[in-house]
Amino acid sequence: MKNNNSSSYSFPLILSFSLALIAITSCGGGSESKAPAEKIVVEAPVLIGPQVSGIPAKITVEAPIGSDSHQCHSVETNEQSLQFTDITEQAGLTFSHEMPNGDGVLGMSGGVAAGDFDNDGWVDLYAIGGEGQANVLMKNQGDGTFTDMANFSGVDQQNKGSGPAFGDFNGDGLLDLFVGGVGGDAAKLYVNQGNDKYLDITESSGLVLPGNNFSGTWTDYDKDGDLDLFVTHWTEERSGYFAYFWKNNGDSTFSDVTFETGIKNTSNADKTLTATFSDINNDGWVDLLLVTDYAQTRLYQNNKDGTFKDITDHDVITDNTGMGSAVADYDNDGDLDWFVTAISFRDEPATLGWLSPGNRFYQNQGDGTFLDKTDELGVRHSSWAWATCFSDFNNDGLQDLFVVNGMYGENIDEMFLDDPSRLFLANGDGTFKESSIDVGIDDTSMGRGLVCFDYDKDGDQDIYIANYDEAPKLFCNNGGSASGQNNFINIKLIDSTSNTQALGARIYVQSADVRQMRELTSGNNYVSQNPVEAHFGLSKASEITSIRIVWPDGEESIVTQVDINQFVTIERI
């Protein structure tokens, strides 16, 4: 393992190039004897550190850090098994979401956004507090703990918030913040001013968002180099116009282009919940996977001209109570698959009638069409499911699934009060095994939002759960590379355009005989987002053959000579 200092390399990378020339001598006078010919010796260039071909890039590497100051890393663990530890209080997460009068639509709200808002190299959290608790901006201290910066930063609003999302919409390298609102409370847009300060620019931005605004998702759908915003809603109203798509005008204002892009109301009452932008047909343009309640989930293909086309195959896309969304190449075949959470009874799946069939797993056939593989993979039932994410929790090179659950309220069956969170670990044969209790996650709280990320930078993926009307939970992964198990690499991109986070880029990592792919997106898990970075488990592979970056504009960089077990930042120059 390398030391804790980060190192930067620029392209091209050459440590030294020396030319040794031994002087040629000759005998004088009439002597016929000749000295043997001297040789010119040229030493080959000595290359150290990552090497880049294609589009030039600056490479910064940092070794895993971790922390022995909290329970996750202060006790001995069995290195042969994945284990999680609840370290919520030790990490300083002592606040609680509070919605004392919540029911119905309010009971679906809340959430959390993850991102490095102050560019110090550590992932921070912005969590919704609800009516009874101001929102918190939890700065990651880098020692296993967080501290609340919301008041100092100017984002400590107290309202019925939902679905926050970090995104650098003005291209200055700082993460701005969208915060949704439900129950009559307005959405907000904050611009990051640096020095840990935010400014509310909602009014001047042109965002007019009446009604319930559940989640924000950032994307560059038109490839103009800046980030646009998609906002989901959920309402019982049977009429009205709902502004989903907001185009970035490039001057810190946005225009409603919902009608122009072709995104129409999915039914006579808007039930949209979770939007994910992902290139599901491998044509280089992000498409829209829109998870919607009441059997209205939709798939929109990007027409590459600023519009989208509804290509939903209703014989395959059949989730009835769709809520959360996770997209990843779970089978390492080079295309992106789609998992959608929904509702099912654990023991009596027929009780809910047409609402009961549960989660769906849609396997991509390589061209943007899907097959329903739910039962074959073993992930249908997780009860009343909300946010979900793909992540390789045991660093074995296979993507696992995590799902949070729980619901209460009028006319809600009591069985959903103690729904456990579910961890579906990949078996290696294309199927999954539910293993939450086995790995130490015994969680029956009211899960809503979810972040899967390496909060302590030790090389494995941790889990933050944003609960409804309860305190959050942070489960620290103590079974990763820090305890001598499987290897990993974590990659973050910085683009040279206004899309500084390189949303829409793809990263391909080749190690041994396995090639893995990740696509950078801003979420959305369900009212929540992961940080925009790519974590790869490498199993026992001792080296990485190559890292191939396909930037959002289609240009490519190839990086070689990158060591395993590092945090790598690749900045386009």
XYZ file of C-alpha atoms in Angstrom:
573
model
C 0.000 0.000 0.000
C 1.287 3.443 -0.842
C 1.604 6.283 1.607
C -1.159 8.762 2.216
C 0.280 11.471 0.009
C -1.353 12.055 -3.342
C 0.768 12.293 -6.466
C 0.048 14.090 -9.745
C 1.290 13.207 -13.203
C 0.828 15.046 -16.479
C 0.877 13.756 -20.034
C 3.375 12.790 -21.351
C 5.068 11.291 -18.278
C 8.825 10.824 -18.545
C 11.116 10.689 -15.530
C 14.369 10.980 -17.453
C 15.869 10.690 -20.864
C 19.692 10.583 -20.989
C 21.982 10.417 -23.963
C 25.464 9.136 -23.169
C 28.031 9.746 -25.860
C 31.549 8.411 -25.334
C 34.065 10.653 -27.093
C 35.563 9.162 -30.259
C 39.363 9.313 -30.330
C 41.759 8.724 -33.207
C 45.507 8.136 -33.510
C 47.512 10.942 -35.081
C 50.457 10.926 -37.531
C 50.940 8.170 -40.014
C 50.024 5.356 -37.727
C 47.902 2.866 -39.494
C 46.480 1.489 -36.291
C 42.928 2.542 -35.481
C 41.197 2.665 -32.165
C 38.117 0.467 -31.908
C 34.910 2.292 -32.828
C 33.283 3.806 -29.827
C 29.584 3.122 -29.269
C 26.889 5.702 -28.862
C 24.740 4.564 -25.949
C 21.163 5.797 -25.755
C 19.265 4.943 -22.629
C 15.564 4.188 -23.127
C 13.204 6.616 -21.413
C 12.222 5.536 -17.936
C 8.486 5.909 -17.436
C 6.949 5.968 -14.026
C 3.399 6.500 -12.912
C 0.280 6.364 -15.058
C 0.703 6.780 -18.823
C -1.932 8.431 -21.011
C -2.648 8.070 -24.714
C -5.433 9.653 -26.734
C -6.916 12.785 -25.160
C -4.310 14.225 -22.740
C -5.110 14.080 -19.038
C -3.598 14.853 -15.682
C -3.584 11.909 -13.274
C -3.673 12.276 -9.498
C -3.429 9.192 -7.298
C -4.037 8.786 -3.593
C -3.652 5.741 -1.387
C -6.486 4.471 0.840
C -6.701 6.267 4.147
C -9.393 4.934 6.436
C -9.639 5.752 10.103
C -8.978 3.770 13.265
C -10.799 6.368 15.357
C -14.191 4.715 15.202
C -15.664 1.294 15.771
C -15.594 0.205 12.153
C -11.795 -0.004 12.094
C -10.917 -0.223 15.776
C -11.931 -3.838 16.280
C -10.639 -7.013 14.703
C -12.859 -8.507 12.033
C -12.899 -11.789 10.198
C -10.997 -11.011 7.011
C -12.785 -13.783 5.173
C -16.250 -12.268 5.490
C -17.989 -9.038 4.570
C -19.241 -7.215 7.668
C -20.936 -3.875 8.365
C -21.079 -1.895 11.608
C -23.637 0.769 12.550
C -21.464 3.790 13.405
C -24.098 6.509 13.071
C -23.481 8.152 16.431
C -19.707 7.702 16.366
C -19.671 9.514 13.028
C -21.481 12.524 14.527
C -24.777 11.974 12.677
C -26.963 12.936 15.639
C -29.842 14.695 13.844
C -33.197 13.154 12.909
C -35.657 13.681 10.080
C -38.933 14.908 11.613
C -42.311 14.996 9.923
C -44.786 14.843 12.830
C -47.848 15.408 10.652
C -46.709 13.370 7.684
C -48.923 10.948 5.810
C -49.759 10.219 2.217
C -47.511 12.183 -0.108
C -45.495 13.587 2.800
C -44.690 10.060 3.931
C -42.856 9.483 0.652
C -40.504 12.460 0.950
C -37.085 13.212 2.421
C -33.734 12.060 1.140
C -30.045 12.922 0.861
C -27.470 14.125 -1.680
C -23.812 13.086 -1.654
C -20.899 15.054 -3.098
C -17.684 16.885 -2.240
C -19.143 20.393 -1.911
C -15.898 21.991 -0.651
C -13.446 20.118 -2.934
C -11.340 18.792 -0.081
C -11.379 15.229 -1.432
C -14.008 13.833 0.961
C -17.670 13.107 0.167
C -20.119 15.263 2.135
C -23.864 14.803 2.692
C -26.831 17.166 2.412
C -29.792 15.616 4.237
C -33.435 16.715 4.422
C -34.648 17.449 7.953
C -38.408 17.831 7.422
C -40.812 20.146 9.214
C -39.270 19.569 12.637
C -35.563 19.679 11.776
C -33.600 22.076 9.584
C -31.747 20.493 6.682
C -28.124 19.615 7.446
C -24.956 19.910 5.373
C -22.695 17.293 6.903
C -19.073 18.098 6.092
C -16.853 15.014 6.052
C -13.982 15.706 8.461
C -11.740 13.001 7.012
C -11.379 11.280 10.376
C -14.532 9.177 10.282
C -16.829 11.959 11.502
C -19.088 14.695 10.083
C -19.948 18.198 11.270
C -22.978 20.287 10.258
C -22.146 23.313 8.078
C -25.703 24.126 6.926
C -26.166 27.289 8.964
C -22.761 28.712 8.062
C -23.261 27.750 4.414
C -26.758 29.244 4.175
C -28.657 26.032 3.313
C -30.299 25.256 6.663
C -33.847 25.645 5.384
C -36.597 24.001 7.421
C -39.502 22.797 5.331
C -41.069 19.736 3.779
C -38.087 19.101 1.517
C -37.356 16.155 -0.764
C -34.903 14.778 -3.305
C -31.831 17.045 -3.049
C -29.189 16.820 -5.781
C -25.655 18.205 -6.082
C -24.507 19.309 -9.544
C -22.097 21.872 -11.012
C -24.546 23.635 -13.334
C -22.374 26.736 -13.965
C -19.163 24.857 -14.694
C -16.969 26.535 -12.087
C -15.884 23.277 -10.458
C -18.051 23.744 -7.368
C -21.136 21.647 -6.603
C -24.373 23.618 -6.622
C -27.503 22.262 -4.967
C -31.144 21.656 -5.902
C -33.635 20.876 -3.122
C -37.178 19.737 -3.904
C -40.271 20.528 -1.847
C -43.598 18.798 -1.214
C -46.846 19.584 0.567
C -46.919 23.137 -0.762
C -43.331 24.028 0.115
C -41.239 25.427 -2.727
C -38.163 23.913 -4.314
C -34.853 25.765 -3.985
C -31.744 26.240 -6.124
C -28.486 27.237 -4.435
C -25.264 28.265 -6.199
C -21.955 27.356 -4.557
C -19.917 30.542 -4.041
C -16.836 28.850 -2.627
C -15.499 29.225 0.922
C -18.278 26.857 2.078
C -20.982 29.419 1.193
C -24.181 28.986 -0.870
C -26.536 31.629 -2.318
C -30.254 31.080 -2.964
C -30.872 31.977 -6.635
C -34.240 30.262 -7.034
C -36.103 33.391 -8.051
C -33.527 34.689 -10.515
C -32.931 31.221 -12.028
C -36.394 31.046 -13.584
C -37.302 27.751 -11.923
C -41.063 27.853 -11.396
C -42.026 24.644 -9.641
C -45.493 24.531 -8.101
C -46.840 21.412 -6.432
C -44.838 18.453 -5.184
C -41.280 18.351 -6.514
C -39.899 15.022 -5.376
C -36.434 14.715 -6.871
C -33.913 16.554 -8.986
C -31.549 14.836 -11.424
C -28.749 16.618 -13.285
C -27.724 15.654 -16.833
C -26.312 17.059 -20.078
C -28.976 15.576 -22.341
C -28.196 17.803 -25.350
C -24.376 17.623 -25.173
C -23.930 21.378 -25.087
C -21.453 21.065 -22.224
C -23.569 22.232 -19.292
C -25.945 20.512 -16.899
C -29.710 20.546 -17.302
C -32.208 19.607 -14.590
C -35.047 17.080 -14.534
C -37.605 17.326 -11.716
C -40.113 14.597 -10.796
C -43.524 15.102 -9.157
C -46.202 13.019 -7.479
C -49.754 14.281 -7.128
C -53.347 13.169 -6.892
C -54.480 16.014 -9.142
C -56.169 14.836 -12.311
C -55.207 17.737 -14.503
C -52.533 20.339 -14.897
C -49.150 20.794 -16.485
C -46.022 19.537 -14.736
C -42.629 21.005 -15.604
C -40.114 18.168 -15.769
C -37.301 19.316 -18.048
C -35.330 22.487 -17.367
C -32.694 23.480 -19.921
C -29.599 25.308 -18.724
C -29.359 28.631 -20.581
C -25.685 29.035 -19.672
C -26.228 32.174 -17.596
C -27.482 30.667 -14.308
C -31.043 30.628 -15.598
C -33.202 27.738 -16.787
C -36.039 27.382 -19.287
C -38.889 24.889 -19.161
C -38.478 22.666 -22.245
C -40.721 19.822 -21.141
C -43.053 20.182 -24.114
C -40.197 20.641 -26.599
C -38.348 17.539 -25.419
C -41.440 15.333 -25.747
C -41.794 14.336 -22.099
C -45.534 14.301 -21.555
C -47.538 13.475 -18.465
C -47.400 9.732 -17.975
C -51.078 9.654 -17.022
C -53.907 12.021 -16.135
C -52.402 12.287 -12.638
C -48.638 12.775 -12.407
C -46.944 9.958 -10.458
C -43.299 10.393 -11.483
C -40.783 9.596 -8.755
C -37.280 8.724 -9.957
C -35.435 9.845 -13.093
C -32.177 8.275 -14.284
C -30.264 9.416 -17.366
C -28.253 6.577 -18.854
C -27.115 5.481 -22.317
C -29.011 2.210 -22.470
C -28.639 1.627 -26.244
C -24.877 2.374 -26.394
C -25.173 5.179 -28.958
C -23.309 7.763 -26.891
C -26.393 9.763 -25.835
C -28.087 9.505 -22.450
C -31.649 8.191 -22.480
C -34.266 8.703 -19.757
C -35.415 5.883 -17.486
C -38.373 7.325 -15.601
C -39.711 5.238 -12.715
C -43.336 6.097 -12.068
C -45.984 4.874 -9.678
C -49.202 3.106 -10.764
C -47.745 1.081 -13.655
C -46.555 4.141 -15.567
C -42.768 3.548 -15.668
C -41.393 4.777 -18.994
C -38.289 4.479 -21.158
C -37.469 7.469 -23.367
C -34.859 7.237 -26.124
C -32.716 10.285 -26.820
C -33.261 11.337 -30.447
C -29.964 13.305 -30.471
C -31.780 16.483 -31.505
C -32.978 17.735 -28.124
C -36.055 15.492 -28.070
C -36.970 12.088 -26.660
C -39.188 9.265 -27.903
C -41.249 6.970 -25.681
C -40.057 3.431 -26.564
C -41.523 1.627 -23.546
C -42.257 -2.055 -24.192
C -45.222 -2.644 -21.890
C -44.905 -6.410 -22.253
C -41.558 -6.176 -20.429
C -41.700 -2.995 -18.323
C -44.365 -4.150 -15.878
C -43.539 -2.744 -12.441
C -46.791 -1.555 -10.873
C -45.618 0.532 -7.950
C -42.233 1.684 -9.229
C -40.298 3.905 -6.849
C -36.505 3.504 -6.812
C -34.050 2.948 -9.647
C -30.532 1.523 -10.050
C -28.647 1.156 -13.331
C -25.397 -0.787 -13.816
C -23.662 -3.398 -15.947
C -24.259 -6.188 -13.443
C -23.136 -9.011 -15.789
C -20.058 -7.219 -17.203
C -21.238 -7.594 -20.803
C -20.781 -3.939 -21.751
C -24.368 -2.658 -21.481
C -26.432 -1.206 -18.661
C -29.131 -3.158 -16.822
C -31.973 -1.702 -14.766
C -33.404 -2.556 -11.343
C -36.695 -0.966 -10.209
C -38.053 -1.189 -6.660
C -41.743 -1.664 -5.872
C -44.097 -3.194 -3.280
C -44.692 -6.809 -2.327
C -45.894 -8.674 0.734
C -43.132 -10.846 2.167
C -45.311 -13.835 2.996
C -48.516 -13.204 1.082
C -47.656 -11.699 -2.299
C -51.250 -11.995 -3.508
C -52.624 -9.718 -0.781
C -52.067 -6.505 -2.691
C -53.590 -7.865 -5.885
C -52.310 -6.048 -8.959
C -49.937 -3.990 -6.781
C -48.147 -7.013 -5.348
C -45.671 -8.334 -7.924
C -42.720 -6.503 -6.356
C -39.370 -5.366 -7.759
C -38.235 -5.793 -11.354
C -34.863 -6.610 -12.855
C -34.616 -5.654 -16.521
C -31.622 -7.175 -18.331
C -30.323 -5.157 -21.277
C -29.965 -7.098 -24.527
C -27.290 -4.705 -25.786
C -29.521 -2.495 -27.909
C -31.653 -0.815 -25.256
C -34.302 -3.543 -25.189
C -34.827 -5.516 -22.000
C -35.807 -8.942 -20.720
C -37.472 -9.379 -17.329
C -35.053 -11.527 -15.278
C -36.539 -10.771 -11.861
C -37.374 -14.276 -10.682
C -34.365 -15.866 -12.342
C -32.064 -13.546 -10.386
C -33.977 -13.824 -7.087
C -34.657 -10.152 -6.335
C -38.442 -9.796 -6.596
C -39.448 -9.481 -2.959
C -38.108 -6.892 -0.536
C -41.469 -5.684 0.857
C -42.263 -1.907 0.612
C -39.151 -0.803 -1.242
C -37.812 2.690 -1.905
C -34.231 3.693 -2.741
C -31.762 1.216 -4.190
C -28.221 1.147 -5.534
C -25.811 -1.149 -7.313
C -22.378 -1.377 -5.678
C -19.622 -3.969 -5.274
C -19.630 -4.212 -1.492
C -17.168 -7.113 -1.215
C -14.872 -5.965 -4.051
C -15.208 -9.283 -5.883
C -15.750 -7.643 -9.282
C -19.521 -8.209 -9.260
C -22.190 -5.589 -8.588
C -24.443 -6.194 -5.577
C -27.818 -4.570 -4.780
C -29.010 -2.764 -1.664
C -32.656 -1.792 -1.014
C -34.262 0.210 1.808
C -37.838 -0.498 2.892
C -40.668 0.521 5.206
C -43.996 2.373 5.274
C -46.652 3.418 7.718
C -49.794 5.501 7.676
C -53.534 5.275 7.338
C -54.686 2.055 5.629
C -51.104 0.717 5.519
C -50.637 -2.855 6.745
C -48.666 -3.037 10.018
C -46.282 -5.582 8.536
C -44.544 -2.757 6.671
C -43.610 -1.054 9.944
C -40.582 -3.301 10.427
C -39.503 -3.948 6.859
C -35.792 -4.794 6.914
C -33.288 -3.325 4.498
C -32.128 -5.934 1.995
C -28.652 -6.658 0.669
C -28.613 -8.881 -2.409
C -25.049 -10.155 -2.888
C -24.033 -11.406 -6.326
C -23.396 -15.155 -6.343
C -21.136 -15.099 -9.376
C -23.524 -17.027 -11.602
C -25.879 -14.151 -12.456
C -28.082 -14.634 -9.382
C -28.231 -12.901 -6.004
C -28.564 -14.033 -2.379
C -30.253 -11.871 0.271
C -27.564 -11.514 2.973
C -28.303 -8.432 5.089
C -28.404 -10.168 8.485
C -25.376 -12.300 7.599
C -23.239 -9.187 7.108
C -24.495 -7.284 10.180
C -27.217 -5.088 8.658
C -30.240 -5.576 10.903
C -32.176 -2.471 9.936
C -35.962 -2.059 10.197
C -36.205 1.748 10.067
C -38.346 3.770 7.647
C -35.840 3.875 4.798
C -36.369 6.394 1.974
C -33.095 7.722 0.541
C -29.793 5.897 0.170
C -26.125 6.611 -0.563
C -23.623 3.880 -1.439
C -20.129 5.384 -1.186
C -16.709 5.082 0.441
C -17.171 7.680 3.127
C -13.863 6.994 4.934
C -11.713 6.315 1.826
C -10.505 2.892 2.921
C -11.335 1.147 -0.361
C -14.755 -0.351 0.328
C -18.318 0.868 -0.076
C -20.273 2.065 2.962
C -24.026 2.694 3.246
C -25.930 5.770 4.419
C -29.705 5.432 4.848
C -31.939 8.519 4.985
C -34.929 7.481 7.081
C -38.356 9.081 7.220
C -39.329 10.652 10.583
C -36.306 8.945 12.165
C -32.569 9.358 12.523
C -30.375 8.246 9.610
C -28.068 5.261 9.733
C -24.481 4.899 8.583
C -23.205 1.365 8.098
C -19.430 1.199 7.802
C -18.020 -1.599 5.650
C -15.189 -3.266 7.552
C -14.667 -6.156 5.160
C -12.846 -4.463 2.285
C -9.269 -3.893 1.232
C -8.323 -2.271 4.516
C -8.607 -5.682 6.173
C -6.613 -7.454 3.499
C -9.380 -8.799 1.304
C -10.094 -8.064 -2.369
C -8.502 -5.231 -4.315
C -10.179 -2.133 -5.775
C -9.738 1.101 -7.680
C -11.851 4.256 -7.333
C -11.963 6.722 -10.249
C -13.194 10.304 -10.456
C -13.226 12.338 -13.679
C -12.908 16.090 -14.243
C -13.856 17.277 -17.719
C -12.552 20.452 -19.372
C -16.080 21.582 -20.354
C -18.731 23.169 -18.142
C -19.827 19.592 -17.435
C -16.931 19.382 -14.997
C -18.193 16.145 -13.394
C -18.172 14.413 -16.813
C -21.754 13.209 -16.421
C -22.453 10.698 -19.187
C -18.836 9.512 -19.434
C -17.997 5.816 -19.361
C -15.043 4.194 -17.625
C -13.789 0.744 -18.661
C -11.311 -1.058 -16.384
C -9.482 -4.137 -17.667
C -7.908 -6.394 -15.038
C -6.803 -9.985 -15.674
C -9.460 -11.384 -18.016
C -12.316 -9.203 -16.719
C -13.481 -5.898 -18.178
C -15.854 -3.781 -16.097
C -17.740 -0.637 -17.087
C -19.225 2.216 -15.099
C -21.191 5.217 -16.354
C -21.080 8.497 -14.441
C -24.526 9.833 -13.538
C -25.970 12.085 -10.841
C -28.363 9.393 -9.573
C -31.187 9.026 -8.748
C -31.670 6.186 -6.219
C -34.976 7.608 -4.937
C -34.934 11.124 -3.418
C -31.156 10.603 -3.153
C -27.929 10.355 -5.131
C -24.499 8.746 -4.901
C -21.359 10.832 -5.461
C -20.292 11.077 -9.114
C -17.384 8.637 -9.059
C -16.775 5.022 -10.047
C -15.764 2.246 -7.662
C -14.429 -1.014 -9.101
C -13.852 -4.168 -7.078
C -10.966 -6.143 -8.581
C -11.192 -9.392 -6.610
C -7.676 -10.895 -6.423
C -6.342 -9.193 -9.569
C -2.860 -7.865 -8.842
C -2.721 -5.326 -11.656
C -4.818 -3.218 -13.994
C -4.103 -3.639 -17.690
C -5.782 -0.427 -18.793
C -8.381 2.207 -17.979
C -10.340 3.497 -20.955
C -12.228 6.762 -20.567
C -14.951 7.685 -23.058
C -15.615 11.347 -22.325
C -19.128 12.795 -22.758
C -18.236 14.140 -26.225
C -17.048 10.693 -27.360
C -13.313 11.419 -27.242
C -11.190 8.805 -25.474
C -8.235 8.599 -23.105
C -6.382 5.360 -22.367
C -4.520 5.151 -19.062
C -1.987 2.428 -18.261
C 0.484 1.707 -15.471
C -2.017 2.473 -12.722
C -1.510 0.613 -9.468
C -4.380 -1.143 -7.723
C -5.886 -0.040 -4.393
C -5.833 3.677 -5.149
C -8.134 6.653 -5.538
C -7.489 8.055 -9.001
C -8.595 11.413 -10.393
C -8.335 11.816 -14.173
C -8.583 15.427 -15.329
C -8.906 16.206 -19.017
C -6.480 18.897 -20.194
